[in-house]
Structure formats: structure tokens, C-alpha cells
Amino acid sequence: MANPAVVLTVDPVGPKYPISEQCEMPKITVTAQLQNVTPDPKVPLQYQWKVTLSFNGQGCAHATQRMIKHVDISQVTSTNKFQIPFTQVRGGGLTISVTVAVAATTLTASTKDLVVTATNPSVGSLAGAAAPNQTFRKLIRVESGLRQFLSDTCPLFSGDGYGGVGLCQLTSPAPTDDQIWSWKENVKGGWALYKQKEAVARAFPKSVRDGADFKALVKTYNEKRQAKLKAAAAAAKPDAGTAAPIPDLAIELPDYTDDQLERDTLRGFNGYAGLHEYRVKVDKDGVLVVTEDPSATKGKAEWEQVTKEERIKFYDQNNVPTNKRGDPNYVEDVESKAGF
Amino acid sequence: MKPAARYGLAYTLLLAFALSLSGRCVLGQAATPGRFLYVIGCDARVDKLDTIAGRQVETYDLAKQTGKESLIPIVHGAFDSCLASQAVYDIKASMFFTAVPLSNEPKADGTKDYRVLTFSVPRMKLMKQESGGESLDAPPHLELQSERLKILKPSAWMPQTDLDLSAYSPDKAQTPNQILESSGDRVLLRLFTADDNQLVLAVADRKTQKLVRLQGVPTTVAPNVHIVPGGGHVLIEEIRTGEKPEKTGMLALFDGVTGKPQKELNDPHIRNLYFLAVSPTGRAVYHSSNNYWFVDLKMKFPPAPVSRPVSKGYPAFFFAGR
């Protein structure tokens, strides 16, 4: 006579169980069938279920040594059917086990080689979920080519090995487990980061205005202006004696325009590495460039966009390592892409 | 008879003295002032350069010099800002101070908190850590005042950008000017004139209250003019003007006392490198990232630090004797 056993059947059969395009975990029902044993009808059976789902990045390009797990599921049922109550969006190797005591015998069974897989969003789904900001959407295209996953079993990790992941290639702060397996969470995280960088970019002009470097530039500009005006006054009236003191020009450094704010936000998203997208414009001798008001009491300094070449020069001058610079051409790359 | 036995105690003492001298040299204790240039990169790595040998001799990662405590952020991907700014060297205590952010990522308002770390020289051992200020727009400004470190909020510090020349002979005129660099008692100035495009350079001696204009200056721009340690000379990089100014590779050294040209050198290597500093040992040090190049000026200068009102475009650095 054959030995008593419990056998598991899984519906659907698998072995792959895709997370839906809308980031819903698969619906999996498991049935435990007793074989070669007849339970006592007076004693109710208890099926102890255990489900583990984990991903360690093995076999995935550029994955870091990071274990990502769905919280273990343990549940007891009186019937032999069990629908897995996933509470998190996760992919990876799935193992379902059951233990059931029949008379004096404890029977166990486990599944093998089951995998919860990933599904990339369609452009339509992405457009429905991403913030309605074309710059941010173009950024997603540059970061990931609109892909959260490299394949159905692997999230898209950044090639630099720093664990950047998914549609927005979230790197720092390190992405959460949800942001690795749920493209919606990744986009949400990307947008939060974008807004955070926007706040930093918005605050930048004021921090420059208040800084010692800008004050020094203003002082030097006024020195230069004094020299010119004094010479002009002396030339006009050579016998006038000591000229009256020339008051300094009040020089304003404006806030960013919307376009400038957007570009500096993009730069921040990629990493400033010590240099924003704009800097105060100076001439070849390092003297502030100012447009003077006709009233001759005030003037306006201006922002200049840092070119790719100037950015690389700055990094080389300041010993910024190549792998800590980000992409010197990032802003142009994003702006050249199509929105969606 | 063996010499030691013949000359007895006198010989032994002489030998011991000679050995102690050579030992000091071997250990580098008989230090040449300002021989070593320490360059602190944006990533908080310190390159130690021997300006006499003309090469990099050591690299230290300051993040790994803080023991078990992680005092310098570990950054995955691109930096937000540099991990170390300024390097103020205290020659008496043989230590240097640098400001580091507590995190790579700024707070929601764009500010950061900072700490100031003190490292020994040359061992780069962490000696002290203290707060450098909270919620700052930029790193704090560090200054040694009466042998004590002062940590100033960036908004509370303003560099001196010009000099009142009304007491300086021969003109004793309040000529508008800009301080480019200074060292010791000497200040390298750009004098402003009626002609916007004219670059007039001068050295003012604070002690003697004399102003000397440099004569026969080659074509250049203000950022490419440098005072040497002690302020006795001015080094000028010739620039080919055009839409994009380019260095020609020609260097001219001017006497800071007479204002006259003293010598010219040519080194094509420097055309594509960035000026870093002139060492007290007489080397003009150039670099691009951590590739360094040394031009021997065949002169020696006093080991006085050079200061720049605006230090943008330069990594932090200092010279030390060991």
C-alpha cells in the first residue's frame, strides 16, 4: 500500500505568476489533496499554510547584494483551499508549503520553481500614473527608456552598480522594496524627488545672493565702475578738483525664470556635484556682468547656463571623480527627448 | 687598533651624532618648509605631492580616517556638493581643518548641516570633530585667528576685495582696485582704469605702503595671474585671446618689488592643465583631476600661504614640511 501524502495543486498552474500591469499581485489558489489516507470525519483537519516570496538579485544585471522579501505568510485553514493573501508588491521565487496532521501522521508538501514575475507598464498606463509634467516624463525616458524591469524576472538596475532602479532610476536615497517592484511606487518616488530638487533649485538664487562670493563680485564691479566714471568726469571737467563720491550701484540677482528653474531641477535630479545648472555670469577677467538701469542707481546681474565643456572643466579643476559627476549633458539629453 | 678603541668616547659620540642626523633625514624630520602639497579633492580624498621630487607620493581617503564613526557621507552616484571644503593648516599644531556635510542630500529647504573635522599632518589621523553649523546654504568659512579656529557662517563672512591705496606711494591715490591674491605683506591687485579692457596689475606692500605696477605684462586675464608664496614675485600665464581664451604655455615671472619681468619659461603641458599653486620650493603645480604636473621655476620662496578672496575653481590645499 502506498504511503499517505498531501499533494499541492496550484491554480493557475504557473510556474510564472505575473504582477499585473497595474501593480496587482497575482491571484493564486492552492489546493491540498490528501492521498492514501482517510481522515477521521469527527476530527476537523487543520491546514497550516506557509508562503515565502523572495528576490536576491541573482542573475540580474547590476543587482546589488540585497534580499527583498514579501513578509512571510502563515495561515491556518480548515478547508484544503487557500488563496494567497499578498499584501505587498514583490517578485521573485515563490514557495508555498502546507502541513496537515491526519491521525497520528503529519503530512507536508511544498511547491518548487514558482516565480512571481514583473510586467512593464504600457506608455498609456504610465501616462495615467505619472505626474502631468512633460519635463518629468522626458526625464523618465532618459533614465530608463520607460522601463521598470529589464526582463520579467529582473528590475532595471543602473549600470553604475549603485543600485539605482526602475523607471526613475532612484538611487539616493536608496530605493525602497516597493519602489523596486512596483513601477507606480517608483514613479511616485521619482516625482517626490523631483519636487524636492525643485525646492532646492528654487532656493538657490537666494543662497547665491546672500553668499560672500556674490557680495565680493558686486564690490569689485562697483570698483571698476567707479574708475570709469571718475575718469569720464575728469575728462569732462579737468579743473573740477576732487570729484564727488560716486554711490555704488545696487545690483540685483534675479530669481530663476520658470525655464531656468526647470533646468536646474533636472540638474539636481542627476546630481549637482558642486555645480548648479546656472552660475552668475562674469567676464573673462572674472568681473560681474551687469546691465545697468538708465537711472544709474541699480543694475541687474544675470545667470548663465554652464555648458557641458565648462562643467567638465569645473569637475577637473575641483578633483571630482568621474563616477561622482553625473552626466554633464543630462539637461540637454532630457530636453531633447519626446514627452508622452 | 680599531678606530673606535683609538678615539674612545669622542669617536663614539661623533658617530652617534652623525647617525642621529642621518636618521632624522631618513625619517623626514629635517623638513623642507612647504615641500609637500596636500590637495583635498571634492570626494574628501587627500593627494600628497612631493614638490621637489615632482610626484604624488600618497593618497588618503579621509572617510576612512575617521575610525568606526562614519563622519563623511558615503555617496552612491553623483555628489550633490563636495564632501570636503576648505583646508586650513595650522603649522604649529601640524593639523588641518576641513568642513564636511553631514549628508550628501540637502534638506527640503536646500540647506545642510556641517561638521568640522581636524586631522593630523602627515598621518591624517582624526583629532577632533565639532559642529560646523546647521541649516547652512553653503559650507561654513574656516579661519585661523590667533592660533584658534574660527567657524563662521557663510553669511557672516565677507572677504576683503579691495585695498585703500590712498596712503600708498608713489601716487597716494585712491585708485579703484580688486585684490586678486595675497601672501605675506604683499597683495596682488588689479587696478581699474578708464579703459575697461586694460588689465593693469600691481603689487601693494602693506608694510612699506608701496605700490608697484607690473611692466610689460603679456596678454592674459586676471584669473591667470598669481602671486607666489611670500609675495615677492608674480607668475603670469600668457593667454591667447580670442573667442575662447587659451593658454599658450608661456609663463612669465615678475619681480614684485620692481614690477619688472624676471624670467620666462615655456611648457606646452600646462596648456591643457589647471593652475593649482606655486610651492615654496619653487614649483608651479598644475593639474587636471588628480593628474599633476610640476614646472620648476628654479627659485625658492618663503613658506607663506597664498590667499584668494574667491577660491572657486580650486580644490582645497595646503603646503606642509612633512
XYZ file of N, CA, C and O in Angstrom, chain A residues 8-18 24-32 48-54 70-77 79-90 92-98 109-112 114-116:
244
model
N 0.041 19.216 -3.553
C -0.438 20.575 -3.818
C -0.694 20.773 -5.299
O 0.112 20.360 -6.134
N -1.801 21.400 -5.615
C -2.036 21.857 -6.991
C -2.283 23.365 -6.938
O -2.925 23.865 -6.018
N -1.688 24.031 -7.915
C -1.747 25.490 -7.906
C -2.557 25.965 -9.106
O -2.388 25.454 -10.215
N -3.411 26.927 -8.848
C -4.251 27.492 -9.916
C -4.019 28.999 -9.979
O -4.228 29.676 -8.969
N -3.584 29.549 -11.093
C -3.159 28.896 -12.331
C -1.916 28.027 -12.105
O -1.225 28.169 -11.106
N -1.629 27.213 -13.115
C -0.592 26.196 -12.958
C 0.812 26.815 -12.812
O 1.649 26.298 -12.077
N 1.053 27.926 -13.456
C 2.389 28.531 -13.373
C 3.350 27.934 -14.375
O 2.889 27.421 -15.404
N 4.634 27.929 -14.193
C 5.310 28.345 -12.960
C 5.468 29.870 -12.802
O 5.932 30.311 -11.780
N 5.054 30.667 -13.829
C 5.236 32.117 -13.700
C 3.904 32.782 -13.360
O 2.880 32.473 -13.992
N 3.950 33.679 -12.410
C 2.751 34.397 -11.969
C 3.012 35.895 -12.087
O 3.680 36.482 -11.232
N 2.567 36.490 -13.139
C 2.905 37.914 -13.339
C 2.135 38.880 -12.422
O 0.943 38.691 -12.193
N -0.879 44.861 -9.510
C -1.645 43.992 -8.610
C -0.960 42.635 -8.574
O -0.550 42.112 -9.622
N -0.878 42.091 -7.370
C -0.236 40.782 -7.246
C -1.140 39.703 -7.855
O -2.371 39.862 -7.878
N -0.547 38.635 -8.339
C -1.369 37.588 -8.969
C -2.303 36.917 -7.955
O -1.991 36.871 -6.764
N -3.428 36.436 -8.467
C -4.349 35.681 -7.604
C -4.000 34.206 -7.759
O -4.148 33.635 -8.840
N -3.539 33.625 -6.688
C -3.078 32.233 -6.738
C -3.854 31.431 -5.689
O -3.898 31.809 -4.514
N -4.446 30.365 -6.156
C -5.184 29.490 -5.232
C -4.493 28.134 -5.189
O -4.153 27.566 -6.232
N -4.290 27.654 -3.989
C -3.587 26.375 -3.817
C -4.561 25.379 -3.196
O -5.334 25.731 -2.297
N -4.492 24.166 -3.696
C -5.353 23.114 -3.143
C -4.471 21.974 -2.646
O -3.543 21.557 -3.338
N -4.789 21.515 -1.432
C -4.032 20.383 -0.867
C -4.920 19.143 -0.932
O -6.037 19.150 -0.400
N -2.028 24.010 7.718
C -1.136 25.139 8.049
C -0.368 25.531 6.790
O 0.427 24.747 6.285
N -0.640 26.737 6.331
C -0.017 27.198 5.089
C 1.137 28.154 5.392
O 1.050 28.947 6.317
N 2.155 28.024 4.595
C 3.249 29.000 4.702
C 3.673 29.397 3.283
O 3.888 28.529 2.419
N 3.794 30.712 3.077
C 4.183 31.217 1.751
C 5.393 32.137 1.918
O 5.375 33.041 2.759
N 6.433 31.864 1.156
C 7.588 32.780 1.132
C 7.803 33.270 -0.304
O 7.600 32.525 -1.263
N 8.196 34.514 -0.402
C 8.457 35.121 -1.721
C 9.678 36.018 -1.562
O 9.650 36.968 -0.772
N 10.745 35.693 -2.250
C 11.973 36.481 -2.058
C 12.753 36.641 -3.358
O 12.635 35.833 -4.292
N 8.787 39.446 0.450
C 7.418 39.719 0.885
C 7.362 39.196 2.318
O 8.025 38.215 2.641
N 6.611 39.852 3.188
C 6.509 39.311 4.558
C 5.988 37.873 4.473
O 5.094 37.578 3.655
N 6.569 36.999 5.260
C 6.139 35.599 5.209
C 4.658 35.511 5.579
O 4.181 36.210 6.483
N 3.963 34.637 4.860
C 2.525 34.467 5.120
C 2.329 33.114 5.803
O 2.763 32.075 5.280
N 1.729 33.125 6.963
C 1.403 31.882 7.671
C -0.080 31.935 8.010
O -0.543 32.913 8.602
N -0.779 30.917 7.633
C -2.220 30.927 7.893
C -2.712 29.494 8.085
O -2.155 28.553 7.511
N -3.748 29.338 8.899
C -4.322 28.008 9.135
C -5.746 28.030 8.578
O -6.496 28.972 8.824
N -6.083 27.012 7.794
C -7.459 26.917 7.269
C -8.039 25.548 7.623
O -7.287 24.582 7.860
N -10.271 24.298 5.491
C -10.526 23.690 4.182
C -9.194 23.514 3.474
O -8.176 24.088 3.887
N -9.258 22.748 2.387
C -7.993 22.429 1.702
C -7.649 23.442 0.612
O -6.745 23.233 -0.164
N -8.415 24.514 0.530
C -8.116 25.543 -0.478
C -7.612 26.807 0.214
O -8.104 27.175 1.284
N -6.672 27.428 -0.472
C -6.054 28.623 0.126
C -5.700 29.617 -0.967
O -4.960 29.282 -1.900
N -6.260 30.807 -0.864
C -5.869 31.862 -1.820
C -4.833 32.748 -1.121
O -5.081 33.232 -0.008
N -3.709 32.913 -1.783
C -2.586 33.612 -1.117
C -2.933 35.091 -0.930
O -3.170 35.805 -1.916
N -2.936 35.542 0.328
C -3.296 36.954 0.576
C -2.063 37.875 0.552
O -1.585 38.329 1.589
N -1.552 38.136 -0.648
C -0.388 39.031 -0.749
C -0.758 40.421 -0.237
O -1.856 40.923 -0.515
N 0.141 41.013 0.485
C -0.109 42.381 0.984
C 0.900 43.387 0.428
O 0.796 44.581 0.687
N 1.902 42.897 -0.274
C 2.927 43.789 -0.826
C 3.168 43.419 -2.289
O 2.919 42.279 -2.686
N 3.676 44.380 -3.036
C 4.023 44.087 -4.432
C 5.479 43.653 -4.459
O 6.389 44.451 -4.196
N 5.676 42.387 -4.728
C 7.035 41.835 -4.750
C 7.126 40.768 -5.842
O 6.134 40.087 -6.138
N 9.867 37.480 -7.452
C 10.939 36.579 -7.034
C 10.455 35.154 -6.885
O 9.372 34.790 -7.379
N 11.268 34.353 -6.231
C 10.962 32.926 -6.063
C 9.853 32.729 -5.039
O 9.907 33.272 -3.943
N 8.841 31.960 -5.447
C 7.659 31.740 -4.596
C 7.652 30.286 -4.114
O 7.783 29.360 -4.925
N 7.506 30.103 -2.818
C 7.389 28.745 -2.274
C 6.147 28.684 -1.392
O 5.962 29.522 -0.501
N 5.294 27.689 -1.680
C 4.073 27.505 -0.883
C 4.194 26.141 -0.204
O 4.485 25.126 -0.864
N 4.004 26.093 1.091
C 4.052 24.807 1.788
C 2.794 24.635 2.620
O 2.177 25.616 3.052
N 2.446 23.369 2.825
C 1.299 23.051 3.673
C 1.690 21.920 4.623
O 2.493 21.054 4.280
N 3.918 19.240 2.250
C 4.233 19.343 0.809
C 4.632 20.781 0.503
O 4.182 21.711 1.179
N 5.493 20.934 -0.473
C 5.947 22.273 -0.890
C 5.981 22.356 -2.398
O 6.237 21.351 -3.071
N 5.764 23.550 -2.910
C 5.894 23.754 -4.354
C 7.361 24.026 -4.690
O 8.164 24.353 -3.813
N 7.676 23.874 -5.956
C 9.048 24.137 -6.416
C 9.019 25.012 -7.666
O 8.109 24.883 -8.482
N 8.455 28.027 -8.538
C 7.434 29.012 -8.924
C 8.041 30.415 -8.823
O 8.867 30.674 -7.945
N 7.627 31.280 -9.707
C 8.186 32.636 -9.731
C 7.077 33.672 -9.922
O 6.214 33.495 -10.786
N 7.138 34.715 -9.109
C 6.253 35.868 -9.356
C 7.041 36.828 -10.236
O 8.160 37.228 -9.884
